[in-house]
Coordinates of C-alpha atoms and ligand atoms in Angstrom, one line a residue:
X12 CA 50.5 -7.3 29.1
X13 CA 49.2 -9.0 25.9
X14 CA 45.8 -8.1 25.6
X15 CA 45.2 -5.7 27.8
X16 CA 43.2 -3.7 25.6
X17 CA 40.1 -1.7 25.8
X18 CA 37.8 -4.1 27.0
X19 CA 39.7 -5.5 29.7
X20 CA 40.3 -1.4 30.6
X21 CA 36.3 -1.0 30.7
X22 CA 35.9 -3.8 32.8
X23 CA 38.6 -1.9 35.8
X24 CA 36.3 1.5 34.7
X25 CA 39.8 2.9 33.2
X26 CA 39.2 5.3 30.3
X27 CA 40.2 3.7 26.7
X28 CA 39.7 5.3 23.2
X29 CA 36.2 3.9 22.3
X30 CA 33.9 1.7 23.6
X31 CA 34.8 -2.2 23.5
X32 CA 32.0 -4.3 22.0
X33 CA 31.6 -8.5 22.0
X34 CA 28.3 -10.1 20.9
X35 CA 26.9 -13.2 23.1
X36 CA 27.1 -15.9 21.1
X37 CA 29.4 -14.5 18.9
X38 CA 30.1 -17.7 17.4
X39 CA 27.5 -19.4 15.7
X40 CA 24.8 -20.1 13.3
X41 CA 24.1 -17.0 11.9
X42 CA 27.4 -17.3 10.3
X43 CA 28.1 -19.5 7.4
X44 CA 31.6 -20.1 8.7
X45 CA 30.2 -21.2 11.9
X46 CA 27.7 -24.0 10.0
X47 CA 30.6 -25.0 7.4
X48 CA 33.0 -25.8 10.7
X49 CA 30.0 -27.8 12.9
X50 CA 28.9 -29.5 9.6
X51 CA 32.8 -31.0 9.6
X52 CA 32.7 -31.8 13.1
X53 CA 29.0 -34.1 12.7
X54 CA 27.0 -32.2 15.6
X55 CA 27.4 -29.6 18.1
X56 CA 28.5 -31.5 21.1
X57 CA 31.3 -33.1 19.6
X58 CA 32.4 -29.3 17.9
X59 CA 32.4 -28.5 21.8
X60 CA 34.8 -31.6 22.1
X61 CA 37.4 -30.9 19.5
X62 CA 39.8 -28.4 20.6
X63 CA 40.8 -27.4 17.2
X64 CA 37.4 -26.7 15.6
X65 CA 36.3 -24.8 19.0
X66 CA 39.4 -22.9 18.4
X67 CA 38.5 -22.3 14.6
X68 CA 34.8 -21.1 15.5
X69 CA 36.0 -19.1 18.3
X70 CA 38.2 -17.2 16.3
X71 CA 35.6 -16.6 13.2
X72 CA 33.6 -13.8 14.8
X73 CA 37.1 -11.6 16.0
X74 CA 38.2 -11.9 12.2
X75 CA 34.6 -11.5 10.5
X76 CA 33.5 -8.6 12.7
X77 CA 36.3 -7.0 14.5
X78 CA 35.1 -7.2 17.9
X79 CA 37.1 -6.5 21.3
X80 CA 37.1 -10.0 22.4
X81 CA 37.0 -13.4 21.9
X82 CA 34.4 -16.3 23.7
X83 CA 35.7 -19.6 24.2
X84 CA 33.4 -21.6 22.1
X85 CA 31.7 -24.3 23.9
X86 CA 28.3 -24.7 26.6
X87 CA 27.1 -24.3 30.0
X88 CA 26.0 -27.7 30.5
X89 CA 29.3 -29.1 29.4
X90 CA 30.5 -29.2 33.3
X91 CA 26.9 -30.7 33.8
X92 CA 27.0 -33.6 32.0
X93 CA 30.7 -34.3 33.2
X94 CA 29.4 -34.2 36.6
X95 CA 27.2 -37.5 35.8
X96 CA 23.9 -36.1 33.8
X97 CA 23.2 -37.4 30.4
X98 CA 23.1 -34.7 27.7
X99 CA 22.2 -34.8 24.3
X100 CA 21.5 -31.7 22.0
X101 CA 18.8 -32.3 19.5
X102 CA 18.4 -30.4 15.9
X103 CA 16.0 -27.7 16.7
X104 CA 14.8 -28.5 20.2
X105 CA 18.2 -27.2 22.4
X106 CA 19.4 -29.4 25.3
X107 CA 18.3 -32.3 27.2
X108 CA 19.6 -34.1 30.2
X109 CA 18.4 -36.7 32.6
X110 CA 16.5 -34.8 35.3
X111 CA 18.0 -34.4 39.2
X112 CA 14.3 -33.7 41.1
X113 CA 15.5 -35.2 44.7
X114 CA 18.1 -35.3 47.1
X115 CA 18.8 -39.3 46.5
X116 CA 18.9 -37.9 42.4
X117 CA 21.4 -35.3 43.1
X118 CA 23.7 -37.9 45.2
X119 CA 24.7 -39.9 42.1
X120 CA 26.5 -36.7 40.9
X121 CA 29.8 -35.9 41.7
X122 CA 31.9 -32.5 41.4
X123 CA 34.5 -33.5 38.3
X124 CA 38.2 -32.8 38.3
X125 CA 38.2 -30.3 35.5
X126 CA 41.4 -31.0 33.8
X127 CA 40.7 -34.6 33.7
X128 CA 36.9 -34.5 32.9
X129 CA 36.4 -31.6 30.4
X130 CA 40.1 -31.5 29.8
X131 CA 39.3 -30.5 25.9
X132 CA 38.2 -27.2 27.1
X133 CA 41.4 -26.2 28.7
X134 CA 43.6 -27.7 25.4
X135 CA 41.1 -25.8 23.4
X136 CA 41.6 -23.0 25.7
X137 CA 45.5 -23.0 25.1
X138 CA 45.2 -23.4 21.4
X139 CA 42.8 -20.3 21.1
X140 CA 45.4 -18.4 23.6
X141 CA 48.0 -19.7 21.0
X142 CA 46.1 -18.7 18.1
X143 CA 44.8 -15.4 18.5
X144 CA 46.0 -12.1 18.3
X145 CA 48.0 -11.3 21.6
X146 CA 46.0 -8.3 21.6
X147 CA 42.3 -9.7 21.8
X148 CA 41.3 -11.0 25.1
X149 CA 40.1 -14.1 25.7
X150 CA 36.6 -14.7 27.9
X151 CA 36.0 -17.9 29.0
X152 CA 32.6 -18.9 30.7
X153 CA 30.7 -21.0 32.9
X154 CA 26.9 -21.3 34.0
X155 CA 25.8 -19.6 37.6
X156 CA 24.9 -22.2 39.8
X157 CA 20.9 -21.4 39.9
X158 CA 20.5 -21.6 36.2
X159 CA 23.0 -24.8 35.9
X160 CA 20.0 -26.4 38.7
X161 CA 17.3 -25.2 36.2
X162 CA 18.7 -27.0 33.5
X163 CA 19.1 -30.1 35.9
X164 CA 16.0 -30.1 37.4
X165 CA 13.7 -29.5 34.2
X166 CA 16.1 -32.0 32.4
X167 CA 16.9 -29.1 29.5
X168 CA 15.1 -26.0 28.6
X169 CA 11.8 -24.8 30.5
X170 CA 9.0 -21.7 30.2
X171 CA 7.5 -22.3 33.8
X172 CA 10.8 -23.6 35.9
X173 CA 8.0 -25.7 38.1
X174 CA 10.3 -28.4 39.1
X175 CA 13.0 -26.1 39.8
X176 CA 10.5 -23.8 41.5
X177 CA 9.0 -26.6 43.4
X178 CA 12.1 -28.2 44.8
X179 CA 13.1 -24.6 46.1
X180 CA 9.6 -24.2 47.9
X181 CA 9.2 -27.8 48.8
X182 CA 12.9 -28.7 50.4
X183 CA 15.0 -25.7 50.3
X184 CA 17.8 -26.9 51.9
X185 CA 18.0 -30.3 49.7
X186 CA 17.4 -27.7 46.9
X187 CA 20.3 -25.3 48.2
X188 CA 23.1 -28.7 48.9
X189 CA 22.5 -29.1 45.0
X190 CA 23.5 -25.2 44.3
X191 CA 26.5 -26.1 46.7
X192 CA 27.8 -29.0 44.6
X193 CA 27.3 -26.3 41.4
X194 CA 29.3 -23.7 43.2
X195 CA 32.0 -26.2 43.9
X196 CA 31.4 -27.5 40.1
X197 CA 31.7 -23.9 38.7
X198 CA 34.8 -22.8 40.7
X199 CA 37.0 -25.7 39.7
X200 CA 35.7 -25.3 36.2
X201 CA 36.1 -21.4 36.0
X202 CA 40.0 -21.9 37.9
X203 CA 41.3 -23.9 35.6
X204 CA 40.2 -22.1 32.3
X205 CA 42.2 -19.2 33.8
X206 CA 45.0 -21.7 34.3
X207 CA 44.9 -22.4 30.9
X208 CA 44.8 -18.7 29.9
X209 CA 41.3 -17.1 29.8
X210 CA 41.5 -13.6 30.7
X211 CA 38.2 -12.6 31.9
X212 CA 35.3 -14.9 33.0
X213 CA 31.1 -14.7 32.4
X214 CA 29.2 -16.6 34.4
X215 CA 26.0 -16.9 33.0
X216 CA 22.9 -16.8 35.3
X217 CA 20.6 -16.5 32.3
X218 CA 17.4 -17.8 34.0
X219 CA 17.7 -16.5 37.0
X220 CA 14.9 -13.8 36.1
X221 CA 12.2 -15.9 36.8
X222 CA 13.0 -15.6 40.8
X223 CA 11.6 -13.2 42.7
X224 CA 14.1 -10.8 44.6
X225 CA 13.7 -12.8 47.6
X226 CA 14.1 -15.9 46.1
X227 CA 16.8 -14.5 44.3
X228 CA 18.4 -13.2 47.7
X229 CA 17.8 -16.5 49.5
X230 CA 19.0 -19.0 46.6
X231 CA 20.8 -17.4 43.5
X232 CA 23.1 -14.5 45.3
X233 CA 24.7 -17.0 47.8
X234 CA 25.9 -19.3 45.2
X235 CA 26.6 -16.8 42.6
X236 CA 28.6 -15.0 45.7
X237 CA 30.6 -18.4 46.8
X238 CA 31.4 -18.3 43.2
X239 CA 32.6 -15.0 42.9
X240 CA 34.9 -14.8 46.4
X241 CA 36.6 -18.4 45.3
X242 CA 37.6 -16.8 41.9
X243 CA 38.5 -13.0 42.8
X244 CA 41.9 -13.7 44.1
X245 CA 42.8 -15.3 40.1
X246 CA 43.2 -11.6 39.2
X247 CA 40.6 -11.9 35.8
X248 CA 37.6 -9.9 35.5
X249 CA 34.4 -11.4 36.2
X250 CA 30.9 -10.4 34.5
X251 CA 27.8 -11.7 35.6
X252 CA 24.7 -12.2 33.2
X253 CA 21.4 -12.8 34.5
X254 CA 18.5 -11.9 31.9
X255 CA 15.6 -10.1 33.1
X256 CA 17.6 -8.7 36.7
X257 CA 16.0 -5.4 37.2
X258 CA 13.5 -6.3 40.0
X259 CA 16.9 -7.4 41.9
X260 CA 20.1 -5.6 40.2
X261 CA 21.0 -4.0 43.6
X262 CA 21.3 -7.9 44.6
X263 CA 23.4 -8.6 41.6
X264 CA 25.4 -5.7 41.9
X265 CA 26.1 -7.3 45.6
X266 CA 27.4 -10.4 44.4
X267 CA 31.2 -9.1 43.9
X268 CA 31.5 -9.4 40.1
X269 CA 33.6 -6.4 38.4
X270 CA 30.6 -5.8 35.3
X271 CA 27.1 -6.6 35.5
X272 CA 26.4 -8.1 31.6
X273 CA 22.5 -6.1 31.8
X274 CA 19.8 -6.8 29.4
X275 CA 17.6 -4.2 27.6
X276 CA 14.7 -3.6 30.1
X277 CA 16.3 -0.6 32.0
X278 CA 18.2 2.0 30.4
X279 CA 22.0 1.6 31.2
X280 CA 21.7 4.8 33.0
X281 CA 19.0 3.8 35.4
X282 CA 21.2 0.5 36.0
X283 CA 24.4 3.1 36.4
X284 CA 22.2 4.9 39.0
X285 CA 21.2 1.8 40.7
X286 CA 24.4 0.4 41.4
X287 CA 26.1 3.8 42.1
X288 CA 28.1 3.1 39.7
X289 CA 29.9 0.5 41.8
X290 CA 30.2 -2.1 38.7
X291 CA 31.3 -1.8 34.9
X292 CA 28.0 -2.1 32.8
X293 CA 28.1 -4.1 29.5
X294 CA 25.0 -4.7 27.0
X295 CA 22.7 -3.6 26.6
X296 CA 21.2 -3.3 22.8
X297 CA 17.5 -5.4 22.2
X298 CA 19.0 -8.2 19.7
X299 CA 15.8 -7.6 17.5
X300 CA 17.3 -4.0 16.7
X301 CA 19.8 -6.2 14.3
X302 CA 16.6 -6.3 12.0
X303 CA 15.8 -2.8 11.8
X304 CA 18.7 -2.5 9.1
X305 CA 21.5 0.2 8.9
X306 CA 19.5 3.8 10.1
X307 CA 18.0 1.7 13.2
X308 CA 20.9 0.1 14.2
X309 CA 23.1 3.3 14.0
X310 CA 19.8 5.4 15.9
X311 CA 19.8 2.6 19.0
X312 CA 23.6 1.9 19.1
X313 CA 24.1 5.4 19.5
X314 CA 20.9 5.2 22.1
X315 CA 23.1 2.6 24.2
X316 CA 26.1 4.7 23.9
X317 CA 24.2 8.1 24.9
X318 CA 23.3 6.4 28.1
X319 CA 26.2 4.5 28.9
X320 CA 28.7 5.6 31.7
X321 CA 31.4 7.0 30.3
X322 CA 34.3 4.9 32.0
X323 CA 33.4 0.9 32.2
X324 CA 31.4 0.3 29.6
X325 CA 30.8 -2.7 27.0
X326 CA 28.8 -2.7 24.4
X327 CA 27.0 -6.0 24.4
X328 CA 23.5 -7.6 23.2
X329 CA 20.9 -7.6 25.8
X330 CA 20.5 -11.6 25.6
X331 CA 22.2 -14.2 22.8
X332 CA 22.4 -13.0 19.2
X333 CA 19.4 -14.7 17.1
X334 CA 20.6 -17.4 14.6
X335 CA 18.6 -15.9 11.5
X336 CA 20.5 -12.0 12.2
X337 CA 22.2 -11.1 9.1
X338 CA 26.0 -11.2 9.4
X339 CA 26.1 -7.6 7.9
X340 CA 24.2 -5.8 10.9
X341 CA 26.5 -7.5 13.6
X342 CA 29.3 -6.3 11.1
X343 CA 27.7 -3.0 11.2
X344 CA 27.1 -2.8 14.9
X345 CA 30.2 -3.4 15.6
X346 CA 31.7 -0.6 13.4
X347 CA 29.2 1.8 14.7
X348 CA 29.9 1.3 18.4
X349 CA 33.8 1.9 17.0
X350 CA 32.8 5.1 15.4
X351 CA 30.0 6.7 17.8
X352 CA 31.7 5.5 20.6
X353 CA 35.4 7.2 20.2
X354 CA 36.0 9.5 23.1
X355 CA 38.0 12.3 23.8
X356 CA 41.0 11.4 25.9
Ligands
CP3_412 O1 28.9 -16.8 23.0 C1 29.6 -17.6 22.3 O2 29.8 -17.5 21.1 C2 30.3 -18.8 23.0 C3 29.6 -20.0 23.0 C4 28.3 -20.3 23.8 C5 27.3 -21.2 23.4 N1 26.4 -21.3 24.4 C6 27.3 -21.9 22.1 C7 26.1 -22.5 21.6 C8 28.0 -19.8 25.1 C9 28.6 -18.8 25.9 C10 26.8 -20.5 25.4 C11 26.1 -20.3 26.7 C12 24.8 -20.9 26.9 N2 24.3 -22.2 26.6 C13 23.7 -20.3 27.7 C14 23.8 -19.0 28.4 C15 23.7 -17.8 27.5 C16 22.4 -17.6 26.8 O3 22.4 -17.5 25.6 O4 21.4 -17.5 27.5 C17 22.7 -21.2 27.7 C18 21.3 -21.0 28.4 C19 23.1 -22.4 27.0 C20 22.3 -23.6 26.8 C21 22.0 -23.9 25.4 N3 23.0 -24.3 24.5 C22 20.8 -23.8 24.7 C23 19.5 -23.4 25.3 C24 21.1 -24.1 23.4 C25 20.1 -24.3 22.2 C26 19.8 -22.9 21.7 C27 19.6 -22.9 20.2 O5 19.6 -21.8 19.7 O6 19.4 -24.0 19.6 C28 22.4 -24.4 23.2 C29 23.2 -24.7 22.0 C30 24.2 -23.8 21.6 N4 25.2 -23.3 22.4 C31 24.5 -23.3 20.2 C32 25.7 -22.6 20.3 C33 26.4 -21.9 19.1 C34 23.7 -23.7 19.0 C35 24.1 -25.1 18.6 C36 24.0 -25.4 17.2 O7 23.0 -25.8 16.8 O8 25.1 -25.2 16.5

């Protein structure tokens, strides 16, 4: 099958010849390339809406650092704002939509037809399928239902989450008919960019670290798990992402996904332990390590690796990489994990 290389091996936990690696957010401003392309395109949203620059930015970081796969290029809150919020992305100060706080709020959404309402993802989608190296997998992506809600709620980015958090407390189950709509929202979105040719999905719960495990239990895992069951029979690996899960990675573990995307609070092989090694593993280096320069980023790659399960592993970031890195330690990263990471089969 085209592209059934290492990294979609780690994700079944088959044995390949070193470990896979892909950077979150692979594409983007610490590279020139990546600032040349959205400075053509005007602004950031409308790079998102132009299948053929999406396509050129997604395939920059696969030729400029060699990595294992390839992320579609776009955002988690472009479902959102096709499902009726406002969204406008602001120079410096990261999203902002019209905030959903009640029941009557959330009523004026609706769950969009993917195709038809973010129908640029799945041409760019194609194109990227059509212009990439048979051998590089594809990811393609969506937000988790409880951090899509976050973004909702607080109408963009938040520290405390107190709207969110209220609403939970206050009216769970208005709170929890919202996370339904999401679910449906994300499934339809995540089915038809396999349609179109993704071969592995993320979903990205990202926030989801500021619940408690209970809360986490009672709101996040149902959704995340409705998710999950709708997309498993699709046949494409699917990686969940929460940062900051290692009060509740037994629950995420639970949800049905084939690799837990971990961040770099708990040693990979206290997660391995944790989840009996039910679940590939990928992540899990700091992102700040990509400062240290050459002798630290060899010393904690090779940290990662030593920890690491030996069969489904990725080598990922522990969150997003930072847009002032310099390109030559993700460059370096990635031929390190290459190198240190061979095994002997
Ligand atoms: O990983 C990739 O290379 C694929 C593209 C991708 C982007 N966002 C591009 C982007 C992916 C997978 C995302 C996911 C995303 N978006 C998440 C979850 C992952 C994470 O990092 O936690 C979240 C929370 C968002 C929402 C979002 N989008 C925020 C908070 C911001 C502002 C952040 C910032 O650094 O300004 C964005 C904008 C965004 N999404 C950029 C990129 C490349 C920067 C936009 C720009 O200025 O060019």
């Amino acid at each position: 099958m085209p592209g059934d290389g290492r990294f979609l091996k780690a994700c079944r936990r088959q044995p390949v010849d070193t470990t896979p690696v892909w950077i979150m957010r692979q594409a983007g401003r610490y590279l020139p390339q990546y600032r040349a392309t959205r400075s053509r395109a005007g602004d950031f949203l409308t790079l998102c809406k132009t299948p053929d620059l999406a396509c050129e930015v997604t395939l920059q970081p696969v030729q400029i650092l060699k990595v294992d796969a390839a992320i579609l290029f776009s955002d988690i809150l472009i479902p959102v704002e096709a499902m009726g919020a406002d969204l406008v992305f602001t120079e410096g100060e990261g999203p902002k939509l019209s905030s959903v706080r009640t029941r009557q709020e959330a009523g004026r959404l609706h769950v969009p037809d993917p195709r038809l309402e973010t129908g640029f993802v799945m041409d760019a989608v194609k194109l990227i399928r059509r212009e990439l190296d048979p051998m590089v997998p594809l990811i393609g992506f969506s937000g988790a239902p409880f951090t899509l809600a976050s973004y909702l709620v607080e109408g963009g980015g938040s520290k405390s989450f107190r709207h969110t958090l209220a609403w939970m407390y206050g009216d769970p189950e208005g709170f929890t008919a919202l996370l339904d709509m999401l679910a449906e929202t994300v499934i339809a979105y995540c089915s038809a960019q396999v349609e179109a040719g993704v071969q592995a999905l993320q979903l990205f719960d990202t926030w989801a670290g500021v619940l408690s495990r209970r809360l986490y239990r009672e709101f996040a895992l149902p959704s995340t798990r409705k998710v999950v069951q709708a997309l498993k029979h699709l046949g494409v690996p699917i990686i969940l992402y929460v940062n900051g899960s290692a009060p509740f990675l037994e629950e995420t573990a639970a949800s049905g996904v084939d690799v837990l995307s971990v961040d770099w609070r708990l040693s990979l092989a206290e997660s391995w332990e944790r989840t009996r090694g039910a679940v590939a593993l990928q992540g899990n280096l700091d992102p700040m390590v990509l400062y240290g320069g050459p002798a630290v980023i060899e010393r904690e790659a090779g940290r990662v690796l030593a920890e690491a399960p030996l069969q489904g592993h990725i080598f990922n970031l522990g969150h997003g990489i930072l847009p002032d890195t310099p390109v030559e330690a993700a460059q370096h990263l990635v031929e390190a994990v290459h190198r240190l990471g061979r095994k002997e089969i």
